[in-house]
Structure formats: structure tokens, C-alpha cells
Amino acid sequence: MAQDDVPQENRPQDVVPAQGGDDPVLRRRVSDLEREEVADILRDAAGEGRLSYTELEDRLETLYSSKTYGELVELTADLPNGPRAQSVPTSTPQYGGALVESGPVINVFLSDSKRMGNWLVPQRQEVNAVLGDVTLDYTEAQIPFDEITIDVKSILADVKIRVPQNAIVLLDSNPILGSVSEQETGLKAVPDPNAQPAAAKRFHIRGTAILGEIKIKRGPRLSKRLGLT
């Protein structure tokens, strides 16, 4: 039966076609990690009431069978925090992930959360920590944006943010019986003679510490600075 002969009410409403076209970015293959990043966006959207439970299940099923970046764009085209095709520079495809403007909110309660190693940084990140620990390490991450905004609320919690050595930090702190501090590292990393110098990124960090602590550290972890890893 031709598509035009199928009654409108029987046509699938939520499964959208994969984008491809002539854009090489949209045809790029995606990884399991990138699918998980988009899965978090879909779950957050359902939690906000933007998607019904049935819509969430349908999109997750489509997501985990997706092969290309274009399919991820289609799945989140009607959501505010989804990946956008225009955010990816076609002339410099050095970033392998699905870029997002706002990452999933990191909510920690009596637990800990870490973002370390080679992870893809969203342009905006919100952190809410209560009686827990959060570590955000940007020194080995892929940072496709020049301006990064981080909003942190620490209540009886310990939040550590590690930025690249040459980063420009603009700190707006609001400690309430707590502390917000920026620390300099005493030992720089062993330079890689083959590495190209990276342009300085600007980190806009807004921190509220209520009986908690927020530390901004500069430069790689000790093992990296000593050249052990």
C-alpha cells in the first residue's frame, strides 16, 4: 500500500526519519557514549513533562538503533537542549560527539559524580550537590565552545572544578558559611612537543556554597603534571 493510502491516524507520529542529505556531519557515525548523552536529554525532557512516557520509550528505542548524527538531531529537534546541526563546524570535525548547549543537570545527594578524562563539554552546566562530592575536570576534555558557563550550588558538599592551565576564569561567588576559592597549581604539566597550543577558554563560574566548599583548580591532575599517565 502506498504511503498516501495509509490513514493519517495509523501513521507513526513520533518516529522521525533519519537526516542525511549531503551534509557530511549529519552522516557521521555516532558512538555509544553519544547515544547515552542524548538519552539523558530525552529522560530530562520527560521529567520536565515535555515528553510522555510512551514518547520517551519510543524515542529511546529509536535512539539505541540510531547510526548517524542526523538521527540524533531529529530525535531532539523539538527539545530545547538537544544537539543542533548548525552547532557543529563542518570544516573542523575534530569533535566526535553530539554537541549540546546545556548538559543534563548534575544532581547529587549523599553520593558522588565525576566528569573526567576525554568527555564532550556542554556550553552550560548546572550542578546541585547536597551532602556529596562532584568533580568536573576540563583539562582532558573536548571543549568545542569558547565560553563555558557553570552554575554550582553546594550544600554541605564538596565540588571541585579543574580548568585548563591557560583558562580565563570569571568567578561569581556567594559563600554562606562555606567557601568558594580559586587555586593555582604549583607544577605545570610536562609539555607535549607535538601538541598544538590551544586557545584560552573563558569559564563563567557562579558558585553558591552553603556550609559547603567549591574549589576551582587550574591545570591537570598531579599524575598528568608529573607525566605518569
Short mmCIF file of C-alpha atoms in Angstrom, two decimals:
data_model
loop_
_atom_site.label_atom_id
_atom_site.label_comp_id
_atom_site.label_asym_id
_atom_site.label_seq_id
_atom_site.Cartn_x
_atom_site.Cartn_y
_atom_site.Cartn_z
CA MET A 1 0.00 0.00 0.00
CA ALA A 2 1.39 3.43 -0.88
CA GLN A 3 2.17 5.83 1.96
CA ASP A 4 -0.52 8.24 0.76
CA ASP A 5 -3.13 5.45 1.12
CA VAL A 6 -2.38 4.90 4.83
CA PRO A 7 -4.93 6.66 7.05
CA GLN A 8 -3.43 9.61 8.89
CA GLU A 9 -4.30 8.22 12.33
CA ASN A 10 -2.40 4.97 11.59
CA ARG A 11 0.84 6.67 10.63
CA PRO A 12 3.66 6.72 13.22
CA GLN A 13 3.65 10.06 14.98
CA ASP A 14 6.85 10.01 16.99
CA VAL A 15 9.44 8.13 14.94
CA VAL A 16 11.14 10.62 12.66
CA PRO A 17 13.22 9.86 9.57
CA ALA A 18 16.99 9.94 9.76
CA GLN A 19 18.64 13.07 8.47
CA GLY A 20 21.34 12.57 5.96
CA GLY A 21 21.25 14.62 2.82
CA ASP A 22 24.52 15.94 1.50
CA ASP A 23 25.84 17.22 4.84
CA PRO A 24 28.80 15.01 5.90
CA VAL A 25 28.29 15.99 9.55
CA LEU A 26 24.78 14.55 9.62
CA ARG A 27 26.03 11.32 8.02
CA ARG A 28 28.77 10.88 10.61
CA ARG A 29 28.53 7.70 12.69
CA VAL A 30 27.83 8.10 16.40
CA SER A 31 29.24 6.21 19.38
CA ASP A 32 27.53 4.53 22.34
CA LEU A 33 28.65 7.42 24.56
CA GLU A 34 26.96 9.94 22.28
CA ARG A 35 23.75 7.91 22.35
CA GLU A 36 23.85 7.93 26.15
CA GLU A 37 24.27 11.72 26.16
CA VAL A 38 21.12 12.09 24.06
CA ALA A 39 19.31 9.51 26.22
CA ASP A 40 19.95 11.74 29.24
CA ILE A 41 18.43 14.69 27.35
CA LEU A 42 15.33 12.64 26.50
CA ARG A 43 14.91 11.47 30.10
CA ASP A 44 15.28 15.03 31.38
CA ALA A 45 12.65 16.19 28.88
CA ALA A 46 10.26 13.50 30.12
CA GLY A 47 10.91 14.55 33.71
CA GLU A 48 10.01 18.14 32.77
CA GLY A 49 6.75 16.98 31.16
CA ARG A 50 7.87 17.70 27.59
CA LEU A 51 7.52 14.03 26.60
CA SER A 52 5.03 11.43 27.72
CA TYR A 53 6.25 8.07 29.00
CA THR A 54 5.20 6.43 25.72
CA GLU A 55 7.03 9.06 23.68
CA LEU A 56 10.14 8.58 25.81
CA GLU A 57 10.08 4.81 25.29
CA ASP A 58 9.59 5.21 21.53
CA ARG A 59 12.42 7.70 21.19
CA LEU A 60 14.80 5.67 23.34
CA GLU A 61 14.10 2.62 21.20
CA THR A 62 14.83 4.63 18.06
CA LEU A 63 17.88 6.24 19.69
CA TYR A 64 19.65 2.98 20.51
CA SER A 65 19.26 1.80 16.92
CA SER A 66 20.49 5.12 15.51
CA LYS A 67 23.63 5.11 13.40
CA THR A 68 24.21 8.75 12.41
CA TYR A 69 24.39 12.21 13.96
CA GLY A 70 21.45 13.29 11.79
CA GLU A 71 19.22 10.76 13.55
CA LEU A 72 20.16 12.23 16.93
CA VAL A 73 19.31 15.72 15.68
CA GLU A 74 15.89 14.51 14.51
CA LEU A 75 15.10 12.82 17.83
CA THR A 76 15.65 16.05 19.78
CA ALA A 77 14.61 18.65 17.19
CA ASP A 78 11.58 19.72 19.29
CA LEU A 79 13.50 19.83 22.60
CA PRO A 80 15.45 22.85 23.91
CA ASN A 81 18.67 21.05 24.93
CA GLY A 82 19.13 18.67 22.03
CA PRO A 83 22.06 18.62 19.59
CA ARG A 84 21.82 21.08 16.73
CA ALA A 85 23.34 20.51 13.32
CA GLN A 86 24.36 24.14 12.96
CA SER A 87 26.46 23.94 16.13
CA VAL A 88 28.91 21.54 14.52
CA PRO A 89 31.66 23.18 12.41
CA THR A 90 31.76 21.19 9.18
CA SER A 91 35.23 22.48 8.31
CA THR A 92 36.76 21.24 11.60
CA PRO A 93 35.21 17.91 12.57
CA GLN A 94 37.69 17.27 15.38
CA TYR A 95 34.88 16.90 17.91
CA GLY A 96 33.34 13.46 17.61
CA GLY A 97 30.33 13.99 19.87
CA ALA A 98 26.84 15.40 19.55
CA LEU A 99 27.29 18.98 20.73
CA VAL A 100 24.78 20.26 23.26
CA GLU A 101 24.33 23.78 24.56
CA SER A 102 23.10 22.71 28.02
CA GLY A 103 24.14 19.45 29.61
CA PRO A 104 21.89 17.37 31.87
CA VAL A 105 21.73 18.83 35.36
CA ILE A 106 24.09 17.05 37.77
CA ASN A 107 22.06 16.38 40.93
CA VAL A 108 23.97 14.72 43.76
CA PHE A 109 22.50 13.72 47.13
CA LEU A 110 24.51 11.59 49.53
CA SER A 111 26.59 10.36 46.58
CA ASP A 112 29.31 11.49 44.19
CA SER A 113 29.62 12.31 40.50
CA LYS A 114 32.71 12.73 38.32
CA ARG A 115 33.31 14.02 34.79
CA MET A 116 36.93 13.27 33.93
CA GLY A 117 39.10 12.25 31.02
CA ASN A 118 38.11 12.72 27.39
CA TRP A 119 34.47 13.85 27.64
CA LEU A 120 32.50 16.27 25.48
CA VAL A 121 31.76 19.51 27.33
CA PRO A 122 28.36 21.25 27.04
CA GLN A 123 28.32 25.03 26.86
CA ARG A 124 26.26 25.30 30.06
CA GLN A 125 26.34 23.02 33.08
CA GLU A 126 24.29 23.16 36.28
CA VAL A 127 25.39 21.33 39.42
CA ASN A 128 23.32 20.81 42.59
CA ALA A 129 25.20 18.94 45.31
CA VAL A 130 23.84 18.09 48.77
CA LEU A 131 25.97 16.03 51.17
CA GLY A 132 28.03 14.68 48.29
CA ASP A 133 31.08 15.20 46.08
CA VAL A 134 31.26 16.42 42.49
CA THR A 135 34.35 16.61 40.28
CA LEU A 136 34.38 18.35 36.91
CA ASP A 137 37.75 18.01 35.17
CA TYR A 138 38.01 20.01 31.93
CA THR A 139 41.75 19.56 31.43
CA GLU A 140 41.50 16.50 29.16
CA ALA A 141 38.01 17.15 27.81
CA GLN A 142 36.87 18.18 24.34
CA ILE A 143 35.72 21.82 24.66
CA PRO A 144 34.13 22.99 21.40
CA PHE A 145 32.90 26.29 22.86
CA ASP A 146 34.93 29.41 23.66
CA GLU A 147 32.63 30.41 26.55
CA ILE A 148 31.62 27.89 29.23
CA THR A 149 29.07 28.64 31.96
CA ILE A 150 28.90 26.58 35.16
CA ASP A 151 26.26 27.17 37.85
CA VAL A 152 27.06 25.40 41.12
CA LYS A 153 25.12 25.09 44.36
CA SER A 154 26.91 23.24 47.14
CA ILE A 155 25.07 22.45 50.38
CA LEU A 156 27.26 20.56 52.85
CA ALA A 157 29.05 19.22 49.77
CA ASP A 158 32.47 19.37 48.14
CA VAL A 159 32.62 20.47 44.49
CA LYS A 160 35.91 20.55 42.57
CA ILE A 161 36.23 22.18 39.15
CA ARG A 162 39.55 21.73 37.32
CA VAL A 163 40.08 24.01 34.31
CA PRO A 164 42.92 24.12 31.73
CA GLN A 165 46.11 25.92 32.75
CA ASN A 166 45.53 28.84 30.38
CA ALA A 167 41.78 29.18 31.04
CA ILE A 168 40.26 32.56 31.87
CA VAL A 169 38.08 32.16 34.98
CA LEU A 170 35.34 34.68 35.75
CA LEU A 171 34.14 33.75 39.23
CA ASP A 172 30.92 34.99 40.83
CA SER A 173 30.87 33.52 44.34
CA ASN A 174 28.28 33.55 47.09
CA PRO A 175 29.53 31.64 50.15
CA ILE A 176 27.11 31.30 53.07
CA LEU A 177 29.01 29.72 55.97
CA GLY A 178 31.00 27.98 53.25
CA SER A 179 33.86 28.77 50.88
CA VAL A 180 34.43 29.35 47.17
CA SER A 181 38.09 29.52 46.16
CA GLU A 182 40.33 29.51 43.10
CA GLN A 183 43.68 27.80 43.47
CA GLU A 184 46.77 27.93 41.30
CA THR A 185 48.74 24.77 40.59
CA GLY A 186 52.38 24.86 41.58
CA LEU A 187 53.66 22.44 38.93
CA LYS A 188 52.76 22.59 35.26
CA ALA A 189 52.29 19.54 33.09
CA VAL A 190 55.13 18.08 31.06
CA PRO A 191 54.70 19.77 27.65
CA ASP A 192 53.99 17.67 24.59
CA PRO A 193 56.32 18.88 21.81
CA ASN A 194 53.88 17.65 19.15
CA ALA A 195 50.79 19.31 20.62
CA GLN A 196 49.36 22.47 19.11
CA PRO A 197 48.80 25.33 21.60
CA ALA A 198 45.12 25.60 22.48
CA ALA A 199 43.28 28.91 22.60
CA ALA A 200 42.24 30.03 26.07
CA LYS A 201 38.66 29.23 27.06
CA ARG A 202 36.57 31.52 29.26
CA PHE A 203 34.84 29.86 32.21
CA HIS A 204 31.97 31.77 33.79
CA ILE A 205 31.51 30.09 37.17
CA ARG A 206 28.70 31.07 39.52
CA GLY A 207 29.05 29.35 42.87
CA THR A 208 26.83 29.29 45.95
CA ALA A 209 28.27 27.37 48.91
CA ILE A 210 26.03 26.85 51.94
CA LEU A 211 28.10 25.10 54.60
CA GLY A 212 29.89 23.58 51.64
CA GLU A 213 33.02 24.10 49.57
CA ILE A 214 33.64 24.90 45.91
CA LYS A 215 37.24 24.73 44.66
CA ILE A 216 38.41 25.86 41.24
CA LYS A 217 41.78 24.37 40.39
CA ARG A 218 43.97 25.14 37.40
CA GLY A 219 45.96 22.69 35.33
CA PRO A 220 45.92 18.89 35.03
CA ARG A 221 45.79 16.37 37.84
CA LEU A 222 49.02 15.53 39.68
CA SER A 223 49.62 12.30 37.74
CA LYS A 224 49.36 14.25 34.48
CA ARG A 225 51.60 17.07 35.74
CA LEU A 226 54.27 14.55 36.65
CA GLY A 227 53.94 12.78 33.30
CA LEU A 228 52.91 9.49 34.92
CA THR A 229 49.85 8.95 32.70
#
